[in-house]
PDB file of C-alpha atoms and ligand atoms in Angstrom:
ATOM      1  CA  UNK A1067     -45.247-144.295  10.434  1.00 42.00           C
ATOM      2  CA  UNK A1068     -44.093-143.847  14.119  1.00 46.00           C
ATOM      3  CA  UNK A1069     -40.532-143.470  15.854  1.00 48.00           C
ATOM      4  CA  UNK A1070     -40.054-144.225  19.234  1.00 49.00           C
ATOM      5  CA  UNK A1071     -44.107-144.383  19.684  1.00 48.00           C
ATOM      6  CA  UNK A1072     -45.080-141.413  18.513  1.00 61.00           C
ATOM      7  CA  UNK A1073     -46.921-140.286  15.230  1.00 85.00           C
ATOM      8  CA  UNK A1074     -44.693-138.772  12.802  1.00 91.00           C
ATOM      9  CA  UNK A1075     -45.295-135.242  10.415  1.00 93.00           C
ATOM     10  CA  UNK A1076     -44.437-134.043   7.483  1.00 94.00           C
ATOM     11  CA  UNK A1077     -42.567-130.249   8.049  1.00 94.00           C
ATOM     12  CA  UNK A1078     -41.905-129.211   4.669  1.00 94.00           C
ATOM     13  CA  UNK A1079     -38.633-127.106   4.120  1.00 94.00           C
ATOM     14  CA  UNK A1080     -37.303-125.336   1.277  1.00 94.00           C
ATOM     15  CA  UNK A1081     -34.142-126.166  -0.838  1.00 94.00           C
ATOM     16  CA  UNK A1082     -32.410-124.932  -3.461  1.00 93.00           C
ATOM     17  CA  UNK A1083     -30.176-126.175  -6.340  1.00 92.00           C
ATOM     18  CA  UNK A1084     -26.386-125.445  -6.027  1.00 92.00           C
ATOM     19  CA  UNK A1085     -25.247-127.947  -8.602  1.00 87.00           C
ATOM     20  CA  UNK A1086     -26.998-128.905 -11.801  1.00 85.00           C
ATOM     21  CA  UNK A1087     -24.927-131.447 -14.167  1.00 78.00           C
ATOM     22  CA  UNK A1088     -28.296-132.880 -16.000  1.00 73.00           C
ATOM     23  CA  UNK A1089     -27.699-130.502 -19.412  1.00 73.00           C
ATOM     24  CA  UNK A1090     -24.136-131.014 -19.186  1.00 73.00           C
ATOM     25  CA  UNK A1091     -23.654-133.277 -22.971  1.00 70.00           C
ATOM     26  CA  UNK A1092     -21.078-135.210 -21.174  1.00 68.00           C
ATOM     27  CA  UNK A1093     -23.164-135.896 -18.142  1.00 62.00           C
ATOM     28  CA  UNK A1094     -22.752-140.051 -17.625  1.00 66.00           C
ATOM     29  CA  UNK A1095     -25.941-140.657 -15.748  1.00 58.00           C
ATOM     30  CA  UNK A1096     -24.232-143.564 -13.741  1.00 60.00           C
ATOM     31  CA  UNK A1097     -22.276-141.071 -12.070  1.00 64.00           C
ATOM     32  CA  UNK A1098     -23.300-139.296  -8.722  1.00 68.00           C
ATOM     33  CA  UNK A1099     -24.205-136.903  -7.955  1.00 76.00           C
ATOM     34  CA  UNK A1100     -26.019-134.802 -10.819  1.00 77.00           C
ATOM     35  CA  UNK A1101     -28.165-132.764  -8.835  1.00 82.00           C
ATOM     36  CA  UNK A1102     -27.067-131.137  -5.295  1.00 89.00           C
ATOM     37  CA  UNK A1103     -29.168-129.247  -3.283  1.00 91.00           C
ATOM     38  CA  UNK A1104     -29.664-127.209   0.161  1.00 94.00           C
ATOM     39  CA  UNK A1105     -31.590-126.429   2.514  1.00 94.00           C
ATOM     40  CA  UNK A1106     -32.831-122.524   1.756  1.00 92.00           C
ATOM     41  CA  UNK A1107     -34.233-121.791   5.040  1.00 89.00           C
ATOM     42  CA  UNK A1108     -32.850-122.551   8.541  1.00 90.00           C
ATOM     43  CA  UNK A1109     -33.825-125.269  10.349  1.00 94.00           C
ATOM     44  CA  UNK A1110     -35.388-124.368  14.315  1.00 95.00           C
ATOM     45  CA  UNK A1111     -33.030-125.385  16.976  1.00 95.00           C
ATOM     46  CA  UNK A1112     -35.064-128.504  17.935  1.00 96.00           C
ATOM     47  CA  UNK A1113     -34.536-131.884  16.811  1.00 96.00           C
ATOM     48  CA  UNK A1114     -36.447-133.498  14.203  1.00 96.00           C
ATOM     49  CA  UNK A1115     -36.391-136.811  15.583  1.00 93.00           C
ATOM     50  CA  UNK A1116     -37.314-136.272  18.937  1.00 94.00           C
ATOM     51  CA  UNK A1117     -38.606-132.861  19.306  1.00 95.00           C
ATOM     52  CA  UNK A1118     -36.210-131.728  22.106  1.00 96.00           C
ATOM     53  CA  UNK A1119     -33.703-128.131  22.050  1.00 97.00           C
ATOM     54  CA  UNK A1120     -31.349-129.016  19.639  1.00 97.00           C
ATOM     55  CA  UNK A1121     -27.833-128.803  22.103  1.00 97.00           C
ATOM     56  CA  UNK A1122     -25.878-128.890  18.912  1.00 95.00           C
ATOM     57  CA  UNK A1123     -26.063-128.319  15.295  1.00 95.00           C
ATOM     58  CA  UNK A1124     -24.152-130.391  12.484  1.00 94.00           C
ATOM     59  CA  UNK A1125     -23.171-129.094   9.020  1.00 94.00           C
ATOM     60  CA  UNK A1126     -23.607-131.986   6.978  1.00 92.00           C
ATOM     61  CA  UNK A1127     -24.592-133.474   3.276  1.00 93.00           C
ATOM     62  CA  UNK A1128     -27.203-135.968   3.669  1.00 92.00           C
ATOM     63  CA  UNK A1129     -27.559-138.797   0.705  1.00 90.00           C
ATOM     64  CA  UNK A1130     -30.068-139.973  -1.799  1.00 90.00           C
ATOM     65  CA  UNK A1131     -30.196-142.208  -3.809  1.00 84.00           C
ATOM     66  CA  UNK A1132     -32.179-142.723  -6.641  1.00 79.00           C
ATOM     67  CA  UNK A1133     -35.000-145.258  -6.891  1.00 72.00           C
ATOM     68  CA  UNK A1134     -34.117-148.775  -7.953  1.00 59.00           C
ATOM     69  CA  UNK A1135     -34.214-149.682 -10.637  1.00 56.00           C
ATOM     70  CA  UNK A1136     -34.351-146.034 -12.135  1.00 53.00           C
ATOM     71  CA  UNK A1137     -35.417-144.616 -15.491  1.00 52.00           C
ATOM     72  CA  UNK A1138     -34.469-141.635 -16.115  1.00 56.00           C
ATOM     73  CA  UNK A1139     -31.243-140.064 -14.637  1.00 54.00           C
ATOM     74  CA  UNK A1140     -32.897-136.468 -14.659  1.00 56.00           C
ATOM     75  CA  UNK A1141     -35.912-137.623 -12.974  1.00 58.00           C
ATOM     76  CA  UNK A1142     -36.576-137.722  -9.333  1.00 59.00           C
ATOM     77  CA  UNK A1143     -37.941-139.060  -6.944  1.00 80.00           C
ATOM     78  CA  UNK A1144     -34.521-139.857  -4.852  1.00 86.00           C
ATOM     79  CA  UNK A1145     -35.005-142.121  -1.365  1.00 88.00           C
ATOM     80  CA  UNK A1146     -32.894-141.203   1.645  1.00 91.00           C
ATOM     81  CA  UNK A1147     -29.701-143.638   2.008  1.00 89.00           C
ATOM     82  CA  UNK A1148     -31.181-144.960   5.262  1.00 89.00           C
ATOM     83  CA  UNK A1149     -29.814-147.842   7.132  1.00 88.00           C
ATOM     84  CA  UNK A1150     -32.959-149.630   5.582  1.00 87.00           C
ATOM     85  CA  UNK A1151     -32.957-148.525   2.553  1.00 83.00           C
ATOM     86  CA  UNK A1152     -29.429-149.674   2.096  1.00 82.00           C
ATOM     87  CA  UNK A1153     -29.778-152.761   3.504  1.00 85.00           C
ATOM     88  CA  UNK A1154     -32.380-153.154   1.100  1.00 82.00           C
ATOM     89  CA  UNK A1155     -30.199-151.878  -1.881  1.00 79.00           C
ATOM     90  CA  UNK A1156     -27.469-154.454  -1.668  1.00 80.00           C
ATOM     91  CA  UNK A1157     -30.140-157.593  -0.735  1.00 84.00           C
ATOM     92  CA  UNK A1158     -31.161-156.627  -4.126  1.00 79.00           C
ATOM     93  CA  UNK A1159     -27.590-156.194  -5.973  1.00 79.00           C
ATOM     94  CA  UNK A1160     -26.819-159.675  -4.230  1.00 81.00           C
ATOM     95  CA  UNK A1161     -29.902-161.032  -5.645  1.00 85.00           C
ATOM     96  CA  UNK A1162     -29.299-159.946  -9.191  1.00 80.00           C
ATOM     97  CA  UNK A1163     -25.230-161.334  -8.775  1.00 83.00           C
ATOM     98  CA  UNK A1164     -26.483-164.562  -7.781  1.00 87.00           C
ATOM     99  CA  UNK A1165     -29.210-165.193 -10.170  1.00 86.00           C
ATOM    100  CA  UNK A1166     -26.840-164.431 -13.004  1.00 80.00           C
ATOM    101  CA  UNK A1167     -28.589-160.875 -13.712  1.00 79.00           C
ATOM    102  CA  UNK A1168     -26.871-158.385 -15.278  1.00 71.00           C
ATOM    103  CA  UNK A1169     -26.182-155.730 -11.976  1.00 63.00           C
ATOM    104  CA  UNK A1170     -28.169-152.498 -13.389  1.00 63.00           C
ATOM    105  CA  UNK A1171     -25.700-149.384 -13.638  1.00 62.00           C
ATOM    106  CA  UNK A1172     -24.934-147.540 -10.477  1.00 62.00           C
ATOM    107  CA  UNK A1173     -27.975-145.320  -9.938  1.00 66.00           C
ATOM    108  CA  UNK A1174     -27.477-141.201 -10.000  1.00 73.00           C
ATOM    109  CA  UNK A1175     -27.980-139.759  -6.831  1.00 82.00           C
ATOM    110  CA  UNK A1176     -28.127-136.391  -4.764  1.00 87.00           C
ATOM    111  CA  UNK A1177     -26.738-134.935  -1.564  1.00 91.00           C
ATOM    112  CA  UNK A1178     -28.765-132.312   0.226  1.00 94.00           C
ATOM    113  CA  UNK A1179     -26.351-130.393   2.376  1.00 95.00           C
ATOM    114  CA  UNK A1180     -27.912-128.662   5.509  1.00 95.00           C
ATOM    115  CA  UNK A1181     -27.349-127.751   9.575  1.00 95.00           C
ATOM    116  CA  UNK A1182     -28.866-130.021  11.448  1.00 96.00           C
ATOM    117  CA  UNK A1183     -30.035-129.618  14.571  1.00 96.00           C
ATOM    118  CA  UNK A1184     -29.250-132.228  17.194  1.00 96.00           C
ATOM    119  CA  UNK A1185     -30.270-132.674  20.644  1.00 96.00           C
ATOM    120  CA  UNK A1186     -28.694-134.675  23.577  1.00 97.00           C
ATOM    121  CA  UNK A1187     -30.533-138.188  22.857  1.00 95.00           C
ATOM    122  CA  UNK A1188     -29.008-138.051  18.648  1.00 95.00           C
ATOM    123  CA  UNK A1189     -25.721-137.042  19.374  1.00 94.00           C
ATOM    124  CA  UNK A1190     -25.648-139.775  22.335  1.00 96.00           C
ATOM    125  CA  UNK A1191     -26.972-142.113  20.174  1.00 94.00           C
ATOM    126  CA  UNK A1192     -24.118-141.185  17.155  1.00 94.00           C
ATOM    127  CA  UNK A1193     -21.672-141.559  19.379  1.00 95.00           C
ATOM    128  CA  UNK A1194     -22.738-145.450  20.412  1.00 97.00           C
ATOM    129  CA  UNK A1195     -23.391-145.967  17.070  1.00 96.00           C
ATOM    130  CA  UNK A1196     -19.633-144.505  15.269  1.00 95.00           C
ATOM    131  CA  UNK A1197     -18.475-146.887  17.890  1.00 97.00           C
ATOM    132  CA  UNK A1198     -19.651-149.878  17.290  1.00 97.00           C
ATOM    133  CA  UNK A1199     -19.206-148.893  13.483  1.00 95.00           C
ATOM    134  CA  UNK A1200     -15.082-148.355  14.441  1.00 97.00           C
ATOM    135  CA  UNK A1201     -15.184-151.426  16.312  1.00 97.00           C
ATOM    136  CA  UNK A1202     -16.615-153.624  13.110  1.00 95.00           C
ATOM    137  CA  UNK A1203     -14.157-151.396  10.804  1.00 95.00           C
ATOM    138  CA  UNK A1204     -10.981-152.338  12.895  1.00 96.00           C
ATOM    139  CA  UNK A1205     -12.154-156.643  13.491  1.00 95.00           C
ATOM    140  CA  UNK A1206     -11.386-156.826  10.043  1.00 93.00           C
ATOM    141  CA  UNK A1207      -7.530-155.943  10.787  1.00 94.00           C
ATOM    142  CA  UNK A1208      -7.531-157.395  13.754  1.00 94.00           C
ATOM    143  CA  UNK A1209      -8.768-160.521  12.252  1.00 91.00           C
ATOM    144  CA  UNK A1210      -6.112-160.705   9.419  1.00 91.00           C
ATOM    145  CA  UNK A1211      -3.310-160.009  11.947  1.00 93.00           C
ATOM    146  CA  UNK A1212      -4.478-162.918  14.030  1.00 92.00           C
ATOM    147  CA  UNK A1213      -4.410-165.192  10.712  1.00 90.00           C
ATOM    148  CA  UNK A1214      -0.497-164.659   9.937  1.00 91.00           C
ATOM    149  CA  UNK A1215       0.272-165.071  13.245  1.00 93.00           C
ATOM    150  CA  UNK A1216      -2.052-168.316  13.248  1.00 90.00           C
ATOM    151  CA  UNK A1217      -0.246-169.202   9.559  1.00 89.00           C
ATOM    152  CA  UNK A1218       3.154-168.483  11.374  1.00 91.00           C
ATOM    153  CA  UNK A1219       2.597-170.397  14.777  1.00 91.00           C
ATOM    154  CA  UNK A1220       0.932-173.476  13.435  1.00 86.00           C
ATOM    155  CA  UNK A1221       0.849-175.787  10.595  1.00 85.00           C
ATOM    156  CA  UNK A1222      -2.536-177.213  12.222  1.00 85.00           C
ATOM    157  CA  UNK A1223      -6.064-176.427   9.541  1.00 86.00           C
ATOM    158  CA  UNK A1224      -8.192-176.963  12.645  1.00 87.00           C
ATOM    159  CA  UNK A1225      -7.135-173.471  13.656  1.00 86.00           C
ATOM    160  CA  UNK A1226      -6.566-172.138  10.369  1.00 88.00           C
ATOM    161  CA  UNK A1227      -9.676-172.724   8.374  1.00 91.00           C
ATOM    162  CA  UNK A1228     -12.172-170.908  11.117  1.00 90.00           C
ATOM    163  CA  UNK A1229     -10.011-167.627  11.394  1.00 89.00           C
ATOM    164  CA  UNK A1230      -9.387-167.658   7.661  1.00 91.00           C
ATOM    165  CA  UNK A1231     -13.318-168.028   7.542  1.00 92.00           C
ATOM    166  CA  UNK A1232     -14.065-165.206   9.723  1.00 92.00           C
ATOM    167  CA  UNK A1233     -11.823-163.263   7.558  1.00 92.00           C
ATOM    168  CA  UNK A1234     -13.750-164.123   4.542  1.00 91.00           C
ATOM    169  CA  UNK A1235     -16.149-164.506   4.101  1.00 90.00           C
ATOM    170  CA  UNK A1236     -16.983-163.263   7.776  1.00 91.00           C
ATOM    171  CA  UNK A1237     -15.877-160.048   8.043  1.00 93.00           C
ATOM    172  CA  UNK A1238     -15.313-159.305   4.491  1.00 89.00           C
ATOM    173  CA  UNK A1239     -18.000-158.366   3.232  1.00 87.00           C
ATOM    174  CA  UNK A1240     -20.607-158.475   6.021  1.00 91.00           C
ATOM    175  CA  UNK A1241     -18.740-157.057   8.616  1.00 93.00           C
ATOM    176  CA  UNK A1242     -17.285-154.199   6.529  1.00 93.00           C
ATOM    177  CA  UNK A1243     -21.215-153.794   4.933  1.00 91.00           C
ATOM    178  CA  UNK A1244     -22.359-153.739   8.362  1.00 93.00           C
ATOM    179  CA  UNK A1245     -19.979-151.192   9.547  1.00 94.00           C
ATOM    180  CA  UNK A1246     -20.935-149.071   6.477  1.00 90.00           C
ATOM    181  CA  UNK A1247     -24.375-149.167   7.267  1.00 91.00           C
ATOM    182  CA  UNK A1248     -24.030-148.409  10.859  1.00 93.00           C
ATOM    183  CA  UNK A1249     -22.051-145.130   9.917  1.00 91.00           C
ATOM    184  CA  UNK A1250     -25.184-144.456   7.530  1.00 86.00           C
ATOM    185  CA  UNK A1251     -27.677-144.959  10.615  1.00 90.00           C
ATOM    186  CA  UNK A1252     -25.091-142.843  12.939  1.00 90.00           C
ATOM    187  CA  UNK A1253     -25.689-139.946  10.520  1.00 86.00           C
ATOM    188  CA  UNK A1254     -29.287-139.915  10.202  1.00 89.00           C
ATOM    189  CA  UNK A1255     -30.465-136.913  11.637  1.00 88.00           C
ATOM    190  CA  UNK A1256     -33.890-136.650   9.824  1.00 92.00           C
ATOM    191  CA  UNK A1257     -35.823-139.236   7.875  1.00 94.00           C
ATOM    192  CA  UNK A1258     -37.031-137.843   4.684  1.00 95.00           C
ATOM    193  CA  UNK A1259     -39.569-138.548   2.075  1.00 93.00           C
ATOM    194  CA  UNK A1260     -38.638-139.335  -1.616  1.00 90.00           C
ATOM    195  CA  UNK A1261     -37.651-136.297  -2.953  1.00 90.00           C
ATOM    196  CA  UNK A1262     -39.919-135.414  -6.061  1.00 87.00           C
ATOM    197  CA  UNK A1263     -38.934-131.758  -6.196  1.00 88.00           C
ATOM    198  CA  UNK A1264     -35.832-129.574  -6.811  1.00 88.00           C
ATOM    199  CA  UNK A1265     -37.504-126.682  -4.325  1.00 92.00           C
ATOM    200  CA  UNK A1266     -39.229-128.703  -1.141  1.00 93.00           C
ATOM    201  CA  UNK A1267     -38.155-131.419   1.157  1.00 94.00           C
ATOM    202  CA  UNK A1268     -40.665-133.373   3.062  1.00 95.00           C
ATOM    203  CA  UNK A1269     -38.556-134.176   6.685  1.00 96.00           C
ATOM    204  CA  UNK A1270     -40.681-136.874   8.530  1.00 95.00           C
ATOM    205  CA  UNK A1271     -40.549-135.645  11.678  1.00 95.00           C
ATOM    206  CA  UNK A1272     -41.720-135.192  15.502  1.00 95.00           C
ATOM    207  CA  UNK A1273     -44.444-133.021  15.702  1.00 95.00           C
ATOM    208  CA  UNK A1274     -42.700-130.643  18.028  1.00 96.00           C
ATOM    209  CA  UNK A1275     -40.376-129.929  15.008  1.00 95.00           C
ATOM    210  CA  UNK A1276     -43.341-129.558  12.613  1.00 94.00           C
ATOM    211  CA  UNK A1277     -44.527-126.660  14.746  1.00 94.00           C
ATOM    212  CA  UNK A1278     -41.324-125.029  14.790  1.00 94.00           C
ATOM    213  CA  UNK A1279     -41.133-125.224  11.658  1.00 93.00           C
ATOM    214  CA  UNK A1280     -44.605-124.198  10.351  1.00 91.00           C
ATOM    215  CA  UNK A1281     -44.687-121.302  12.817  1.00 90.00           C
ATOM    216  CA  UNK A1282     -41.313-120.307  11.894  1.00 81.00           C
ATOM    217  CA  UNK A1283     -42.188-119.839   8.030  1.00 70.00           C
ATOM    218  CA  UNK A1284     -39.301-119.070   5.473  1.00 68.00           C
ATOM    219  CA  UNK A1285     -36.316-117.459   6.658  1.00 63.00           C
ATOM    220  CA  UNK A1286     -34.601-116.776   3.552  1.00 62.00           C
ATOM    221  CA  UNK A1287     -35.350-115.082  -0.059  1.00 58.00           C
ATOM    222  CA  UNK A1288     -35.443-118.079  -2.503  1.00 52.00           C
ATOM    223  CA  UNK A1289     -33.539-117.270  -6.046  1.00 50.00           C
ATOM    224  CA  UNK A1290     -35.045-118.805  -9.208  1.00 48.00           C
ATOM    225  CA  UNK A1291     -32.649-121.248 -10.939  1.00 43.00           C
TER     226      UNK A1291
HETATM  227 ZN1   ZN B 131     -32.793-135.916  18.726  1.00 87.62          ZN
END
């Protein structure tokens, strides 16, 4: 796997559990998020996408979600809610809607909350990317507004039916979904492996990071859960 040309590594980093509702008797595995974890050590200020000085660092809980269709709700592994993977993740809900399938219930997930570093290039790249998310968000508005004042002005279908169609079933649901998933790829700071542990995380990442991280070592005493 390779981003931007260059060969990817696996840095593995440390987390630990902060929320644990899997023994809970009432648990409903259908609803998110039964296991939350965080990062135990801290990351090195350089970015794990491109290898450069982090200029910035962002507190945030990055999403999982678990694999489709799942089997157990106390069972990892849980995939990163990539662009991709959530592209991928309602192709297949659509699938299942059309054919008639009964839609499986809504998969547990996790959120591992962390600092992330960011350099120049990522938060650059965020802030094209929130904008052209904003700018899908708010067509959707500014699509219906144009329809009653279309529906006011004129009597005449030839202008009616295409707006009304780029309502819906234009913008609603594709451009919404697509503005949803651009967030998502806005706030990707580090592609991950499936998680298959409560105590590692395996970041896919530049080597530059790797190093960082590997001669950095653990920063912080672990507690046992
Ligand atoms: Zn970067």
């Amino acid at each position: 796997m390779s981003f931007g040309g260059r060969n990817l590594r696996d840095a593995v980093v440390r987390t630990r559990i902060t929320e644990d509702h899997t023994h809970e008797d009432t648990l409903d595995p259908r609803n998110p998020f039964i296991i939350e974890l965080e990062l135990a050590d801290d990351l090195p200020d350089v970015c794990a996408r491109h290898g450069r000085l982090a200029v910035d660092k962002v507190e945030k809980a990055l999403l999982f979600r678990s694999r489709y269709p799942w089997d157990s709700p106390t069972e990892p592994p849980w995939v990163q809610r990539t662009a991709f993977q959530e592209v991928s993740f309602m192709l297949r809900l659509m699938i299942r809607v059309v054919t008639m399938q009964t839609p499986d219930p809504r998969p547990p997930s996790t959120l591992l909350r962390g600092t992330w570093p960011v350099c120049a290039r990522c938060r650059l790249k965020k802030k094209i990317w929130q904008r052209i998310s904003l700018a899908l968000f708010l067509a959707g508005p500014a699509v219906l507004v144009t329809l009653l004042i279309v529906c006011l002005l004129t009597k005449s279908m030839d202008i009616r039916i295409p707006v009304t169609l780029a309502f819906f079933p234009g913008w609603l649901p594709f451009g919404f979904w697509a503005a949803v998933v651009i967030y998502q790829h806005a706030q990707t700071f580090a592609l991950f492996r499936p998680i298959t542990e409560y105590t590692r995380v395996e970041i896919r990442a530049h080597p530059r990071f790797a190093d960082a991280v590997e001669s950095r070592g653990t920063t912080t005493e672990i507690r046992e859960w």
